Coordinates of C-alpha atoms in Angstrom, one line a residue:
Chain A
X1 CA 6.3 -27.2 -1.8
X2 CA 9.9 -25.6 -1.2
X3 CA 12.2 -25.8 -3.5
X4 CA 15.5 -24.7 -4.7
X5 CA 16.4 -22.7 -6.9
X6 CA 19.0 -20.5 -9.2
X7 CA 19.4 -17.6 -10.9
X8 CA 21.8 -15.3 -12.9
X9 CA 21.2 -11.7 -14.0
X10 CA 21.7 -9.9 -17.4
X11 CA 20.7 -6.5 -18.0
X12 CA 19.6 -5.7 -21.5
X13 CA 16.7 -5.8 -23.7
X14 CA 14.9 -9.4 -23.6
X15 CA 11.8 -11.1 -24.2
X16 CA 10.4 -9.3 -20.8
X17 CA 10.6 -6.5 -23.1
X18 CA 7.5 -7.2 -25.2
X19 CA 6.1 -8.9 -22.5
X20 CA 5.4 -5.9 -20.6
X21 CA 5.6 -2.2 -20.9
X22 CA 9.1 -1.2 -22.0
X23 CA 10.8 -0.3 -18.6
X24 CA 13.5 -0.9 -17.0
X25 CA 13.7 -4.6 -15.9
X26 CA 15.6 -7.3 -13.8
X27 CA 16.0 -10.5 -16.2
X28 CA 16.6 -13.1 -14.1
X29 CA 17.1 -17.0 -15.8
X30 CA 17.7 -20.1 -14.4
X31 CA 21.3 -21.7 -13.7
X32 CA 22.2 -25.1 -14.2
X33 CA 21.9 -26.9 -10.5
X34 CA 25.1 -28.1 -11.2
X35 CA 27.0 -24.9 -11.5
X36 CA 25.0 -22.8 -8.9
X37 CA 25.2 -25.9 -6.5
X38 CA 29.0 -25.3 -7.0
X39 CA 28.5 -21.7 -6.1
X40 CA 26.0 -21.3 -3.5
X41 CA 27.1 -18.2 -1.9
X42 CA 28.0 -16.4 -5.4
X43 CA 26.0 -12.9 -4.6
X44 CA 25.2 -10.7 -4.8
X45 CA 27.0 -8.8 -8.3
X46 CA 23.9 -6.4 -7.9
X47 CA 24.3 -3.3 -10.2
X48 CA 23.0 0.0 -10.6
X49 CA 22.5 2.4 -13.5
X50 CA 20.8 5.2 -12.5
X51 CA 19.4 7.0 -15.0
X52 CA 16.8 9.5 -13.9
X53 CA 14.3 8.4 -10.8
X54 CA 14.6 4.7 -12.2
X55 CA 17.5 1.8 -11.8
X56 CA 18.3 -1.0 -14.4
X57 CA 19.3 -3.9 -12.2
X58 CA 21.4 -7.5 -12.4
X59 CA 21.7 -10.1 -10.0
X60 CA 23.4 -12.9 -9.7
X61 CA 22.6 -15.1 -7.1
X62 CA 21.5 -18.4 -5.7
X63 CA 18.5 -18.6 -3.7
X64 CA 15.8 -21.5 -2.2
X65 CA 12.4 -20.0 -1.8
X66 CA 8.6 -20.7 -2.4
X67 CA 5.8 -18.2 -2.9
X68 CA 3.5 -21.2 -3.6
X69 CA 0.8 -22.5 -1.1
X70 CA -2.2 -24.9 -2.7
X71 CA -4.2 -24.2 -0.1
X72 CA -4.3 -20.3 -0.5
X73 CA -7.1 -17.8 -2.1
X74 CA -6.7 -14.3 -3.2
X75 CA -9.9 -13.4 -1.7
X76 CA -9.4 -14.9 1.5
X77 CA -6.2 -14.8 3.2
X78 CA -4.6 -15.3 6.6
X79 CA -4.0 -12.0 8.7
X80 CA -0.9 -13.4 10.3
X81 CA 0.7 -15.8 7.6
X82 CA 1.7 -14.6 4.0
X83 CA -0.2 -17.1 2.0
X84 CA -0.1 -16.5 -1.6
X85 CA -2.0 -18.4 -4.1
X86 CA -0.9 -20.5 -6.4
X87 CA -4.0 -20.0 -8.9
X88 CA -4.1 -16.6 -10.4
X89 CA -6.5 -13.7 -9.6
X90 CA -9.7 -14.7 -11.0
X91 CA -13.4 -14.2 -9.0
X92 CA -14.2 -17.0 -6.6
X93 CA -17.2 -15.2 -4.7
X94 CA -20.1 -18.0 -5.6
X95 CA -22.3 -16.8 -2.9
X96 CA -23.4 -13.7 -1.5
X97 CA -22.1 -13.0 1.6
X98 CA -25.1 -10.8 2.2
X99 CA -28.7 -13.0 1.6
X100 CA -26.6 -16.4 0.3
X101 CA -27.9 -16.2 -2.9
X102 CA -26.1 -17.9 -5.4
X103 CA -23.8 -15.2 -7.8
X104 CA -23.1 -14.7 -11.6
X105 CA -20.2 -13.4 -13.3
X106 CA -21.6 -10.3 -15.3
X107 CA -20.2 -6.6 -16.1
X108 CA -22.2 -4.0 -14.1
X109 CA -23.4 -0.8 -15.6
X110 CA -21.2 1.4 -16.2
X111 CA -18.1 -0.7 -15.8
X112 CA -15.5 -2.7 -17.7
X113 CA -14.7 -5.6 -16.2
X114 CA -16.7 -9.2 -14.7
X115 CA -18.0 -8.9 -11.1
X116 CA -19.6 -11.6 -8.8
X117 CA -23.3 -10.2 -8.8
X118 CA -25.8 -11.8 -6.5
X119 CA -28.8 -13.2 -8.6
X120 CA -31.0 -12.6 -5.7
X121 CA -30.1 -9.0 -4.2
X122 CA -27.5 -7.6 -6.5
X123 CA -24.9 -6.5 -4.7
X124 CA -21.9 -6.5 -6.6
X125 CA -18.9 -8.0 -5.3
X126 CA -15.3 -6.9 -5.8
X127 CA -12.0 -8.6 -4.9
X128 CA -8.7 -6.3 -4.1
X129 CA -5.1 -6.9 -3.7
X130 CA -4.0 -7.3 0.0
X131 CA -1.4 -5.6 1.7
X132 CA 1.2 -7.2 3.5
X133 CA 3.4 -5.2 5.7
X134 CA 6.2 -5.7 7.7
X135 CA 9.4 -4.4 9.1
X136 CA 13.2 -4.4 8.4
X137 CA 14.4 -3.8 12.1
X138 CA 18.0 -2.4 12.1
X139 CA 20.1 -3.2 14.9
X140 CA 23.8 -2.6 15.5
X141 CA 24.4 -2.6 11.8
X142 CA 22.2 -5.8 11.5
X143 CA 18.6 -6.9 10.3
X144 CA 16.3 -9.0 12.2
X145 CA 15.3 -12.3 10.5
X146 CA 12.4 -15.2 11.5
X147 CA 12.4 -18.3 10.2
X148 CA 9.6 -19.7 9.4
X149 CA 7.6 -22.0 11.7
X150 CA 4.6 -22.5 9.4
X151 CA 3.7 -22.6 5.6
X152 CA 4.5 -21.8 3.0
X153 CA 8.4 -22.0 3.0
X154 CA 8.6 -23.3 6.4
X155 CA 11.8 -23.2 7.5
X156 CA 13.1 -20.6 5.4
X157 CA 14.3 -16.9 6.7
X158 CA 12.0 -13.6 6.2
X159 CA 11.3 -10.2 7.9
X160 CA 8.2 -10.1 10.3
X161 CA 5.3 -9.8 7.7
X162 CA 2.2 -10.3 7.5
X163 CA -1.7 -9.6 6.1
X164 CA -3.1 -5.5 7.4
X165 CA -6.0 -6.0 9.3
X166 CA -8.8 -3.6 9.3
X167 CA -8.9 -0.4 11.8
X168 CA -5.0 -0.1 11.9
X169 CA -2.6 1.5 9.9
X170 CA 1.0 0.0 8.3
X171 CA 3.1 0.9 10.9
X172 CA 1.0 -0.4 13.3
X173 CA 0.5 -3.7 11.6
X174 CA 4.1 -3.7 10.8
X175 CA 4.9 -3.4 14.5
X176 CA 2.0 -5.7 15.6
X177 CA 3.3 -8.5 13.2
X178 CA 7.3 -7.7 14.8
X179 CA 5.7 -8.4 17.7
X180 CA 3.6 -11.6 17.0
X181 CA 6.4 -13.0 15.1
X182 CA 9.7 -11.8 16.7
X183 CA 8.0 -11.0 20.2
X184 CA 9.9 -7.4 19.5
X185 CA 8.8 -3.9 20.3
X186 CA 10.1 -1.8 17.8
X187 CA 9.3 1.7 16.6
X188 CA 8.9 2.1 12.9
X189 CA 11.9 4.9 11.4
X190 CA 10.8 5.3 7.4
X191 CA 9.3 3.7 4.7
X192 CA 11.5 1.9 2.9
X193 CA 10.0 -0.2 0.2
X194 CA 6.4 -1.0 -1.4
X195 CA 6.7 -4.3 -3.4
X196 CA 3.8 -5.1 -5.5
X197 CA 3.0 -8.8 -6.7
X198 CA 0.1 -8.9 -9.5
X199 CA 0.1 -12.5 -9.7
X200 CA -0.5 -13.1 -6.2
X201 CA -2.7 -9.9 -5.8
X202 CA -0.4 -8.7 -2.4
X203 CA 1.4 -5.5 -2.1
X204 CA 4.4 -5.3 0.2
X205 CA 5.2 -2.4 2.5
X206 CA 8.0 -2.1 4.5
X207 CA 9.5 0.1 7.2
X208 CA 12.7 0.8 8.9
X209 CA 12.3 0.1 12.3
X210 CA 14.5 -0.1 15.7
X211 CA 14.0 -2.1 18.8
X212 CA 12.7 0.0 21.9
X213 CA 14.7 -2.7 24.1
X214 CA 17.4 -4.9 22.5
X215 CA 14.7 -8.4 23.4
X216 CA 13.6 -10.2 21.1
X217 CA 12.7 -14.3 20.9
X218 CA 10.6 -16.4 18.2
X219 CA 6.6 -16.2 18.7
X220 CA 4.9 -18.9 17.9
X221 CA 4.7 -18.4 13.8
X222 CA 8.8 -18.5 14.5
X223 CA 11.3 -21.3 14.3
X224 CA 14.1 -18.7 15.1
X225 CA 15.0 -15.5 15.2
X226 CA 18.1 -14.0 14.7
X227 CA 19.9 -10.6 14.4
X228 CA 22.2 -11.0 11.1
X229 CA 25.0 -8.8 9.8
X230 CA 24.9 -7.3 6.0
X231 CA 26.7 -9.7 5.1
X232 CA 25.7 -13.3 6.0
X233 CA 22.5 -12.2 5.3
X234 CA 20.9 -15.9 4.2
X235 CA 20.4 -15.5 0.7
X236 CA 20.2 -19.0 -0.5
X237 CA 17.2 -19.3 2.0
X238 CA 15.0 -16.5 2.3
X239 CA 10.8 -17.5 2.5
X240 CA 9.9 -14.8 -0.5
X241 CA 11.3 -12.7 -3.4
X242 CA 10.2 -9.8 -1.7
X243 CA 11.6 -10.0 1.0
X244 CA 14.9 -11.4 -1.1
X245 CA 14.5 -7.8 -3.2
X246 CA 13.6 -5.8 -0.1
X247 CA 17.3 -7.1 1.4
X248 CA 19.3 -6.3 -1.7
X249 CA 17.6 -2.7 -1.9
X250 CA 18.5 -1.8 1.5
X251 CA 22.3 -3.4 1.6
X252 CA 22.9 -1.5 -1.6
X253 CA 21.6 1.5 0.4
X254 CA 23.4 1.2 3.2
X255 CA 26.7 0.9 0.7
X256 CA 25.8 4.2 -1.1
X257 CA 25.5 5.7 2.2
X258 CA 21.8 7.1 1.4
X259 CA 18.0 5.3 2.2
X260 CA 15.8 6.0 -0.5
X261 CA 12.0 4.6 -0.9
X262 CA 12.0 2.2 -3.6
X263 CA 8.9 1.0 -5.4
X264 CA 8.7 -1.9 -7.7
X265 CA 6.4 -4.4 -9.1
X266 CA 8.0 -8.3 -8.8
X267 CA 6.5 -9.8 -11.6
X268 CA 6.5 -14.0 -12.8
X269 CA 9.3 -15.0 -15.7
X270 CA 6.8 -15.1 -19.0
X271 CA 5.5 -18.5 -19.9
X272 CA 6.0 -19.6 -15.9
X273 CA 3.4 -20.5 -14.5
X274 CA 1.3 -19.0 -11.2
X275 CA 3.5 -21.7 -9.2
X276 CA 6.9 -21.1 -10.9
X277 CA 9.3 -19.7 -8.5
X278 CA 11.9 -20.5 -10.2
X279 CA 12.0 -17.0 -12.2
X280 CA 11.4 -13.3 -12.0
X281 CA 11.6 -9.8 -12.6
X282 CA 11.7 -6.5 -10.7
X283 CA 9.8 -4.3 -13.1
X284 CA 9.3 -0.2 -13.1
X285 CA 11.6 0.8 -9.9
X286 CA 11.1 3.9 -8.8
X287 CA 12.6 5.8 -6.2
X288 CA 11.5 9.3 -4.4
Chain B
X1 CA -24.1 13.6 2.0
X2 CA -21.2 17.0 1.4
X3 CA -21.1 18.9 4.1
X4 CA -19.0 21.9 4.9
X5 CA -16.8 22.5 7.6
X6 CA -13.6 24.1 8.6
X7 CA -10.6 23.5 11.1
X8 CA -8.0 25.8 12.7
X9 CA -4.3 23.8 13.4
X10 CA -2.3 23.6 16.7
X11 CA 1.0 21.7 17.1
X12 CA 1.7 20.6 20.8
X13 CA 0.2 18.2 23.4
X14 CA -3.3 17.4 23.0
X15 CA -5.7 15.2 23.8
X16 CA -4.9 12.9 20.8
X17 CA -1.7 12.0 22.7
X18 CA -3.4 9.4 24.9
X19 CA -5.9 8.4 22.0
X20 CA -3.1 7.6 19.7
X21 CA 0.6 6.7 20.3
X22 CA 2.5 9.1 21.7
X23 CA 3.4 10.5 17.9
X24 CA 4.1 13.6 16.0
X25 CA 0.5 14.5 15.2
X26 CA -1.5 17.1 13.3
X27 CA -4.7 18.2 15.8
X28 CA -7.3 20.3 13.8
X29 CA -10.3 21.6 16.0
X30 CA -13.4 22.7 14.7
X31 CA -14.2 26.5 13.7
X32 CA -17.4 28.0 14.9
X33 CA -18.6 28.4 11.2
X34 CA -19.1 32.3 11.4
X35 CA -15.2 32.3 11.5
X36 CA -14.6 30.1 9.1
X37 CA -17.5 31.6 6.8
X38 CA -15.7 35.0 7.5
X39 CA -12.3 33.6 6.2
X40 CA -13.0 30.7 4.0
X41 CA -9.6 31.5 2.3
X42 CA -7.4 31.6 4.9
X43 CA -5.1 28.9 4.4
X44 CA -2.5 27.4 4.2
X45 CA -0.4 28.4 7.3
X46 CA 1.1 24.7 7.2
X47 CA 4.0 24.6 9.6
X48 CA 7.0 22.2 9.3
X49 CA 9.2 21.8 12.5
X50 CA 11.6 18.8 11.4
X51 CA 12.7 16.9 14.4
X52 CA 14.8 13.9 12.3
X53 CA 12.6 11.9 9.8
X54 CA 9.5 13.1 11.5
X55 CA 7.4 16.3 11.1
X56 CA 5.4 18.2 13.2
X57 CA 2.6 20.3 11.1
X58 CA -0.4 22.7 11.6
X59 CA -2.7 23.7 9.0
X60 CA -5.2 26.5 9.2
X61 CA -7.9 25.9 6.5
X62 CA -11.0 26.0 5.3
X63 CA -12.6 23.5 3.5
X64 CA -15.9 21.4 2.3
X65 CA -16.0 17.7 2.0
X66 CA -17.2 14.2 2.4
X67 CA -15.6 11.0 2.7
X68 CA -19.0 9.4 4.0
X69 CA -21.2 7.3 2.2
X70 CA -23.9 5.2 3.7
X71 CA -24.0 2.8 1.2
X72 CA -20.3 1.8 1.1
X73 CA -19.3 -1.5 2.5
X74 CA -15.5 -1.8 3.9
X75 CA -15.6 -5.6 2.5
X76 CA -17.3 -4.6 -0.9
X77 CA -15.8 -1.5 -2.4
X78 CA -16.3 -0.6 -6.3
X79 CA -13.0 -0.8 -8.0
X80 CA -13.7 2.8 -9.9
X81 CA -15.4 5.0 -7.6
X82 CA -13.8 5.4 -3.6
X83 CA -16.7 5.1 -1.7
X84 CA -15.2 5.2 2.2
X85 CA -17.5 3.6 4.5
X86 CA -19.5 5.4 7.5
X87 CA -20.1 2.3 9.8
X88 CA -16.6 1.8 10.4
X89 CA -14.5 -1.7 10.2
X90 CA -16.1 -4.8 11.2
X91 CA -16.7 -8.3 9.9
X92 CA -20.1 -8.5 8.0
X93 CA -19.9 -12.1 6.0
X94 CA -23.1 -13.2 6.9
X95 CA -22.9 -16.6 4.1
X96 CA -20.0 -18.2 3.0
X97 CA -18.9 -17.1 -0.2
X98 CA -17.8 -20.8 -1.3
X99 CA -20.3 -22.8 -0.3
X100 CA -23.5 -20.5 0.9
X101 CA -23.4 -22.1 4.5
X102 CA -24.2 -19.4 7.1
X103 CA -21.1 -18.1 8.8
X104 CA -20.8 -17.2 12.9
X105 CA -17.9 -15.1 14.1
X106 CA -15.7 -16.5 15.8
X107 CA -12.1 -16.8 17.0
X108 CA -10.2 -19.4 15.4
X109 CA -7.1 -21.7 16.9
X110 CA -4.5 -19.6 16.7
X111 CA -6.0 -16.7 16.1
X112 CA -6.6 -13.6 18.3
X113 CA -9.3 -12.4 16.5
X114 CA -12.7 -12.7 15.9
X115 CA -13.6 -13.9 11.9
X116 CA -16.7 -14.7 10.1
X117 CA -16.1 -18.9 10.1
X118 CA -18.6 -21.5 8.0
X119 CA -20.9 -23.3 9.9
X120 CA -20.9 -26.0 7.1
X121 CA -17.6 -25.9 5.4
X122 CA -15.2 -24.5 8.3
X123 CA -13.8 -22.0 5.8
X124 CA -12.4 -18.5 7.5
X125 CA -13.0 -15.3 5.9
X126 CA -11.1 -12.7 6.5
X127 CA -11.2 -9.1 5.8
X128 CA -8.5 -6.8 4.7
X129 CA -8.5 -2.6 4.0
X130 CA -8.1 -2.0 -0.1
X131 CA -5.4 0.5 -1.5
X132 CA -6.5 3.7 -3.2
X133 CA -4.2 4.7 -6.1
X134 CA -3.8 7.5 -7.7
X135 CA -1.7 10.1 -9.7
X136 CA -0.4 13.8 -8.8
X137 CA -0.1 14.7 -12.2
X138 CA 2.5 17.3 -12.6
X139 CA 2.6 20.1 -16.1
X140 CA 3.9 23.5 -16.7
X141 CA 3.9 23.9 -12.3
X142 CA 0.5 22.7 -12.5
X143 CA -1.3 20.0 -11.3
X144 CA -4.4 18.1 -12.6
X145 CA -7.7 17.8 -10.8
X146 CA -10.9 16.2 -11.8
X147 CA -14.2 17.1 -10.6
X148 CA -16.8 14.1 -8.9
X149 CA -19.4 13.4 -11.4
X150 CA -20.4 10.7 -8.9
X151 CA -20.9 10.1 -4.7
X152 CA -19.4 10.7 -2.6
X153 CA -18.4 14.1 -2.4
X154 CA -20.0 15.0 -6.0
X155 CA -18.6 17.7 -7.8
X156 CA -16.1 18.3 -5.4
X157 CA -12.7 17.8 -7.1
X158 CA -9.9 15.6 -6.9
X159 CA -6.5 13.7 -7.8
X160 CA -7.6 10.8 -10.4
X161 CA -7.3 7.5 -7.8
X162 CA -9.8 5.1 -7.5
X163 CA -9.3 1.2 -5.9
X164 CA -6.7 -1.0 -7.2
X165 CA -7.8 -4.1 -9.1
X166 CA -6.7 -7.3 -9.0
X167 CA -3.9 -8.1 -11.3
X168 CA -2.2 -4.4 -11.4
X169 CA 0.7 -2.9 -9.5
X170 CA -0.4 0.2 -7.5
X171 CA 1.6 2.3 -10.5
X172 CA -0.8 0.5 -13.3
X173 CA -3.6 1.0 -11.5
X174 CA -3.2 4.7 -11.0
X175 CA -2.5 5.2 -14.5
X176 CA -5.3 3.2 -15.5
X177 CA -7.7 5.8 -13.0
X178 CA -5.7 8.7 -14.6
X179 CA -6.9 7.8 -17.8
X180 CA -10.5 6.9 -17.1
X181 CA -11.4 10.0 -14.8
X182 CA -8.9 12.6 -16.8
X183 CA -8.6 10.4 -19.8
X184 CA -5.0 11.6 -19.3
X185 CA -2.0 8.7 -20.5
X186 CA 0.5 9.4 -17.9
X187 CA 3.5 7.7 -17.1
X188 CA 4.2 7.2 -13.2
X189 CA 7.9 9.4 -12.2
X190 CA 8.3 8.4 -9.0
X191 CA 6.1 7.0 -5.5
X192 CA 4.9 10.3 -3.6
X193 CA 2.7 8.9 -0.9
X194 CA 1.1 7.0 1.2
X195 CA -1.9 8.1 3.5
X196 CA -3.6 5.0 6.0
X197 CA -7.1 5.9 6.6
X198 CA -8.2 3.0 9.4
X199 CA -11.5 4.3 10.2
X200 CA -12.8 3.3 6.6
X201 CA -9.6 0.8 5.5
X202 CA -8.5 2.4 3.0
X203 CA -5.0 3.3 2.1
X204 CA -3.8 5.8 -0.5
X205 CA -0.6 5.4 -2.9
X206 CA -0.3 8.2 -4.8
X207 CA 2.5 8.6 -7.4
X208 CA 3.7 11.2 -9.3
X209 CA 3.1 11.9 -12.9
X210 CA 3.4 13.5 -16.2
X211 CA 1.2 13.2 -19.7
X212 CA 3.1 11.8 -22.3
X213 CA 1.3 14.1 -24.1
X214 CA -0.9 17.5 -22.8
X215 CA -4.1 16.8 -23.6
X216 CA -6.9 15.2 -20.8
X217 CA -11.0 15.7 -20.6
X218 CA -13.6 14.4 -17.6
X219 CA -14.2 10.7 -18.2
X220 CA -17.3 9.2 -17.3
X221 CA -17.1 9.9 -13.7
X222 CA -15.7 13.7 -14.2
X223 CA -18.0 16.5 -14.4
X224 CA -14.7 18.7 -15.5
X225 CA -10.7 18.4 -15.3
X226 CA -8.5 21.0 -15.0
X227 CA -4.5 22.1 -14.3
X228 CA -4.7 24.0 -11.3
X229 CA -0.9 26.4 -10.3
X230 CA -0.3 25.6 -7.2
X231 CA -1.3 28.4 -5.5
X232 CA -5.0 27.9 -6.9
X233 CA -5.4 24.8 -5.8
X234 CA -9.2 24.6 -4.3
X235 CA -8.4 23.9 -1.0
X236 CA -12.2 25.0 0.0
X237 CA -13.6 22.5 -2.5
X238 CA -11.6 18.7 -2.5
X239 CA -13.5 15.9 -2.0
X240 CA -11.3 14.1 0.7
X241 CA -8.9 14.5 3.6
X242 CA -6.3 12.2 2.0
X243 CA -6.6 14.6 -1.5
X244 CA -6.2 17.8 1.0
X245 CA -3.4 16.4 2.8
X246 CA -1.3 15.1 -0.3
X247 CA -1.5 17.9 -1.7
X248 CA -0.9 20.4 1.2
X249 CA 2.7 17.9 1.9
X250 CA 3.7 18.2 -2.1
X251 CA 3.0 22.3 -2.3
X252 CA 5.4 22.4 1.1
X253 CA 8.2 19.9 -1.0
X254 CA 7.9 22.5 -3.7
X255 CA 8.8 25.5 -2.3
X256 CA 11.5 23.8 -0.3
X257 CA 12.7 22.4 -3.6
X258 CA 12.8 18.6 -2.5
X259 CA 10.3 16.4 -3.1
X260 CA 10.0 13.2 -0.9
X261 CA 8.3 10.1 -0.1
X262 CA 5.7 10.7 2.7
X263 CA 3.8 8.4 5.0
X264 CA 0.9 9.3 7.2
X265 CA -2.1 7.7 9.1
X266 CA -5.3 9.9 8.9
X267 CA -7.4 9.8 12.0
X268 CA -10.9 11.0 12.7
X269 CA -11.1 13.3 15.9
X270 CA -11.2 11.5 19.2
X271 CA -15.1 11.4 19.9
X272 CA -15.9 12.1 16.4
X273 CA -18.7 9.5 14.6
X274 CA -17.3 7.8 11.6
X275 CA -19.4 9.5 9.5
X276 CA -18.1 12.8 11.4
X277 CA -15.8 14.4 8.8
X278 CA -15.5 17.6 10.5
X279 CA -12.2 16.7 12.1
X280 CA -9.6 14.6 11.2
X281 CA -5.7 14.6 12.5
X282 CA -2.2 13.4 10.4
X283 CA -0.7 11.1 12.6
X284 CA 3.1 9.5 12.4
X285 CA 4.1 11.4 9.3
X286 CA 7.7 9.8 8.4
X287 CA 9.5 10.9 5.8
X288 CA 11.9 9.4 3.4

């Protein structure tokens, strides 16, 4: 389901303060529909204290977006679309993938936490956070956007992203998924950002890339693509908040004249739930 | 299985340039071991030639270690102990893990590559590489090693990293290992690298970090810990390629006084078996 939603910024101490580790934090709270409706293109006020390797950050901004697919599983998701679930991280393996056999939830020797164990061979089974990589293609002092031809937010803008597949590296999956989904060649520059999600178990890595040839048309994941200046950058409809967080990063960038390599973790509003877009926070953001 | 072996750097074009992409590359050849046994100390000549955000780099080194392990499974990886894989990537969901149906590979609509699919419920499995995190812990020009109390590549030493759970950021996780292998509480300063390893699906984040206070001790899968200066590092004794390179790139950000983000693919030697860790080569090392 895609819907809209509003924010504003505040930078301070707030209830995200107890609810994680103290660190520097993006608050981010819902707007009345009625005043960000009036002010759809109010971004971005996006500030930066610097103090040491870390930035305390605001926004203000106005933003439709969905992160939230029913139909999508932490331990099981698409190479080629970013489907994140809606659920949680919890176990889900009920059989072994190995003899069949039916699992149980137990704590292995020697470790801490519940694993899916087969009851009939053993094998332990352990579920990991995905990557997802993708790149931020710079052109002419523009980025390359696709908008979405499938689920979830269909319709809505992103960078070419998508699942790593095994026996290839980020860039290359970065480049392959440019490919699939904006049928460009590009060559990747830098990394620019790593974006982790808990809730949705993903991890976002991004690179600077540039075209080899200036061609590029939607593949078939691909409504459109487009190349877009800094500043119309679609705001009020990008697909995901990391890609939303990856565009402010860079633009602010580009303004302070310097890349950097940001890393941050995008975490849920407290209290909202798995499928609540409608909040969140950029939490420990580091820079090299 | 630890074996020894040792590798001599050249920097120009080699055979890996029509393996690989035409990259920057790192191309180590093997030693006949009665040089290397004569010389097991005779690193680090590690060259930088900086050509923009790339590098070009040769080692000449000597060291012992492992990243195989026959009974690690590139879908099934423990979350505390890195247990690369010596079969290489490939889809081995023989039962679905929802229903226990068994599964054939096949390609499915829209897809371009083969997955494990249900035979009874339809469900698609697919299989992603897992991140390795980890810390670089930094005190008094000294960094912190632990030595394997467990395979692969027992009591050979390393940077505290192990796989990242469900639920964390890459920088929780790596504190989290930091703290069960060193029993070290660390806070994360900044992101330091990444290293793609295809061949076994694994990718390393490794972050920079200091003790909030200076005290650490092996944890359960540590035979010792120690702060090692820099320039008695144990080069000859690390456990894997991706601990040898890290550290190799932070030593060279030292002495040149700036310490940045890297990214790097490490390769296996054309013609090399999987389990082959004789040879291995840093390809597309960008900077940022």
């Amino acid at each position: 389901m895609i819907r809209s939603f509003h924010f504003i910024g505040s930078v301070g101490v707030s209830p995200f303060h107890k609810w994680k580790k103290p660190l520097p934090f993006l608050f981010l709270q819902s707007l009345p529909k009625s005043r960000a409706a009036s002010s759809p293109n109010e971004f971005p006020s996006f500030f930066v204290q610097s103090q040491s390797q870390r930035c305390f950050r605001a926004f203000q901004m106005s933003a439709s977006r969905s992160e939230s697919n029913p139909e999508a599983d932490v331990a099981s998701a698409s190479s080629s679309a970013v489907l994140p679930s809606t659920v949680g991280p919890k176990p889900k393996i009920k059989f072994c993938q190995s003899c069949g056999g039916p699992t149980k939830l137990v704590i292995p020797d020697g470790e801490e936490k519940m694993r899916a164990v087969c009851t009939l061979c053993g094998r332990i089974f352990y579920e990991n956070p995905k990557m997802v990589v993708g790149c931020l293609v710079e052109h002419d002092n523009k980025v390359l956007l696709c908008k979405r031809k499938i689920q979830p937010s269909y319709g809505l803008w992103t960078l070419p992203a998508g699942f790593l597949e095994i026996g290839e590296s980020a860039a290359e999956g970065a480049t392959r998924e440019t490919l699939e989904e904006a049928r460009a060649e590009v060559e990747v520059l830098s990394p620019f950002a790593q974006l982790d999600i808990p809730l949705i178990a993903q991890s976002y890595i991004i690179f600077r890339a540039k075209m080899k040839t200036p061609d590029f048309s939607p593949g078939p994941e691909s409504l459109d693509c487009a190349l877009f200046p800094l500043e119309d950058i679609p705001f009020d409809s990008l697909a995901f908040s990391s890609i939303f967080v990856t565009l402010k990063m860079y633009i602010e960038d580009v303004k302070a004249g310097k890349l950097k390599f940001h890393y941050c973790t995008i975490n849920k509003r407290p209290g909202a739930s798995p499928s609540d877009t409608h909040a969140f926070a950029v939490d420990n953001h580091l820079l090299s």
